CSV table of C-alpha atoms in Angstrom, one decimal:
chain,number,residue,atom,x,y,z
A,1459,UNK,CA,94.9,137.2,-121.3
A,1460,UNK,CA,98.1,136.0,-123.1
A,1461,UNK,CA,99.0,134.4,-119.9
A,1462,UNK,CA,95.9,132.5,-119.4
A,1463,UNK,CA,95.5,131.2,-123.0
A,1464,UNK,CA,99.1,130.3,-123.7
A,1465,UNK,CA,100.8,129.0,-120.8
A,1466,UNK,CA,100.5,125.1,-120.8
A,1467,UNK,CA,99.5,124.7,-117.1
A,1468,UNK,CA,96.3,123.7,-115.4
A,1469,UNK,CA,93.9,126.3,-114.6
A,1470,UNK,CA,95.1,126.9,-111.0
A,1471,UNK,CA,98.5,127.5,-112.1
A,1472,UNK,CA,97.2,130.0,-114.8
A,1473,UNK,CA,95.2,131.7,-112.3
A,1474,UNK,CA,98.2,132.2,-110.2
A,1475,UNK,CA,100.4,133.4,-112.9
A,1476,UNK,CA,97.5,135.9,-113.8
A,1477,UNK,CA,97.2,137.1,-110.4
A,1478,UNK,CA,101.2,137.4,-109.9
A,1479,UNK,CA,101.1,139.6,-113.1
A,1480,UNK,CA,98.2,141.9,-111.8
A,1481,UNK,CA,100.1,142.2,-108.3
A,1482,UNK,CA,103.4,143.3,-110.0
A,1483,UNK,CA,101.4,145.9,-112.2
A,1484,UNK,CA,99.5,147.3,-109.2
A,1485,UNK,CA,102.6,147.4,-107.1
A,1486,UNK,CA,104.2,149.2,-110.0
A,1487,UNK,CA,101.4,151.6,-110.2
A,1488,UNK,CA,101.5,152.2,-106.6
A,1489,UNK,CA,105.3,152.8,-106.6
A,1490,UNK,CA,104.7,155.2,-109.8
A,1491,UNK,CA,102.1,157.0,-107.9
A,1492,UNK,CA,104.3,157.9,-104.8
A,1493,UNK,CA,107.4,160.1,-105.1
A,1494,UNK,CA,109.4,157.0,-106.4
A,1495,UNK,CA,108.0,157.1,-109.9
A,1496,UNK,CA,111.1,155.8,-111.6
A,1497,UNK,CA,111.2,152.7,-109.5
A,1498,UNK,CA,107.4,151.9,-110.4
A,1499,UNK,CA,107.9,152.7,-114.0
A,1500,UNK,CA,111.1,150.6,-114.1
A,1501,UNK,CA,109.6,147.6,-112.5
A,1502,UNK,CA,106.8,147.4,-114.7
A,1503,UNK,CA,109.0,148.0,-117.8
A,1504,UNK,CA,111.3,145.1,-116.6
A,1505,UNK,CA,108.0,142.9,-116.1
A,1506,UNK,CA,106.6,143.9,-119.4
A,1507,UNK,CA,109.8,143.1,-121.1
A,1508,UNK,CA,110.1,139.8,-119.7
A,1509,UNK,CA,106.5,139.1,-120.7
A,1510,UNK,CA,107.3,140.3,-124.2
A,1511,UNK,CA,110.3,138.2,-124.6
A,1512,UNK,CA,108.2,135.1,-123.5
A,1513,UNK,CA,105.4,136.3,-126.0
A,1514,UNK,CA,107.8,136.2,-128.9
A,1515,UNK,CA,109.1,132.6,-128.0
A,1516,UNK,CA,105.5,131.2,-128.7
A,1517,UNK,CA,105.1,129.6,-132.2
A,1518,UNK,CA,101.8,129.3,-134.0
A,1519,UNK,CA,100.4,125.8,-134.4
A,1520,UNK,CA,97.5,124.1,-136.1
A,1521,UNK,CA,97.9,121.2,-134.1
A,1522,UNK,CA,95.4,122.0,-131.3
A,1523,UNK,CA,91.9,121.2,-130.5
A,1524,UNK,CA,89.8,123.6,-132.8
A,1525,UNK,CA,86.1,124.0,-133.1
A,1526,UNK,CA,84.5,121.9,-135.7
A,1527,UNK,CA,84.0,124.8,-138.2
A,1528,UNK,CA,87.4,126.0,-137.9
A,1529,UNK,CA,89.2,122.6,-137.6
A,1530,UNK,CA,90.7,122.3,-141.1
A,1531,UNK,CA,92.3,124.8,-143.3
A,1532,UNK,CA,90.9,125.5,-146.7
A,1533,UNK,CA,93.6,125.4,-149.5
A,1534,UNK,CA,93.2,126.0,-153.2
A,1535,UNK,CA,94.7,125.7,-156.7
A,1536,UNK,CA,94.3,127.8,-159.7
A,1537,UNK,CA,94.4,126.2,-163.2
A,1538,UNK,CA,93.8,128.9,-165.9
A,1539,UNK,CA,90.1,129.9,-165.2
A,1540,UNK,CA,89.5,126.9,-162.8
A,1541,UNK,CA,89.7,127.5,-159.1
A,1542,UNK,CA,89.5,124.5,-156.8
A,1543,UNK,CA,89.2,124.6,-153.2
A,1544,UNK,CA,90.0,121.7,-150.8
A,1545,UNK,CA,88.6,121.1,-147.3
A,1546,UNK,CA,85.7,123.5,-147.7
A,1547,UNK,CA,83.7,123.4,-144.5
A,1548,UNK,CA,79.9,123.2,-144.9
A,1549,UNK,CA,77.5,123.0,-141.8
A,1550,UNK,CA,73.7,123.0,-141.4
A,1551,UNK,CA,73.4,125.4,-138.5
A,1552,UNK,CA,70.0,125.3,-136.6
A,1553,UNK,CA,71.5,127.6,-133.7
A,1554,UNK,CA,74.9,129.2,-132.5
A,1555,UNK,CA,75.8,125.9,-130.8
A,1556,UNK,CA,73.5,123.4,-132.6
A,1557,UNK,CA,74.8,122.1,-136.2
A,1558,UNK,CA,75.5,119.1,-138.3
A,1559,UNK,CA,78.4,118.9,-140.6
A,1560,UNK,CA,77.4,118.9,-144.4
A,1561,UNK,CA,80.2,117.7,-146.5
A,1562,UNK,CA,82.8,118.8,-144.3
A,1563,UNK,CA,86.3,118.3,-146.1
A,1564,UNK,CA,84.6,118.6,-149.5
A,1565,UNK,CA,86.0,120.0,-152.6
A,1566,UNK,CA,84.5,123.1,-154.5
A,1567,UNK,CA,85.4,124.2,-158.0
A,1568,UNK,CA,84.6,127.5,-159.6
A,1569,UNK,CA,84.9,128.4,-163.3
A,1570,UNK,CA,85.0,131.3,-165.5
A,1571,UNK,CA,86.3,133.6,-162.9
A,1572,UNK,CA,88.9,136.4,-163.6
A,1573,UNK,CA,92.0,136.7,-161.9
A,1574,UNK,CA,93.0,140.5,-160.7
A,1575,UNK,CA,96.7,141.6,-160.9
């Protein structure tokens, strides 16, 4: 799944990479099943190490095309008893896929709360 969602290629290339990974894993399993088990486990370990190295080079990003209900990050400030949240998302949902943004990007303020330490 990491290959499918994270590689920046068209779907055909993604499918080829996933198929190659499955082929390597099945080949390693086949080698491990036979008498040369060290070769199968070694091949899989090397492939997994390469995948892990690649995975660790990925950097998180908020600059992507997100769904409307998670497109902006909520942030907040605390001033004494006053909590102010910016970019509060508010939607009128009619079904799982049918909605209308209602005050998307608004600000909400709460007072009289107690901070726990």
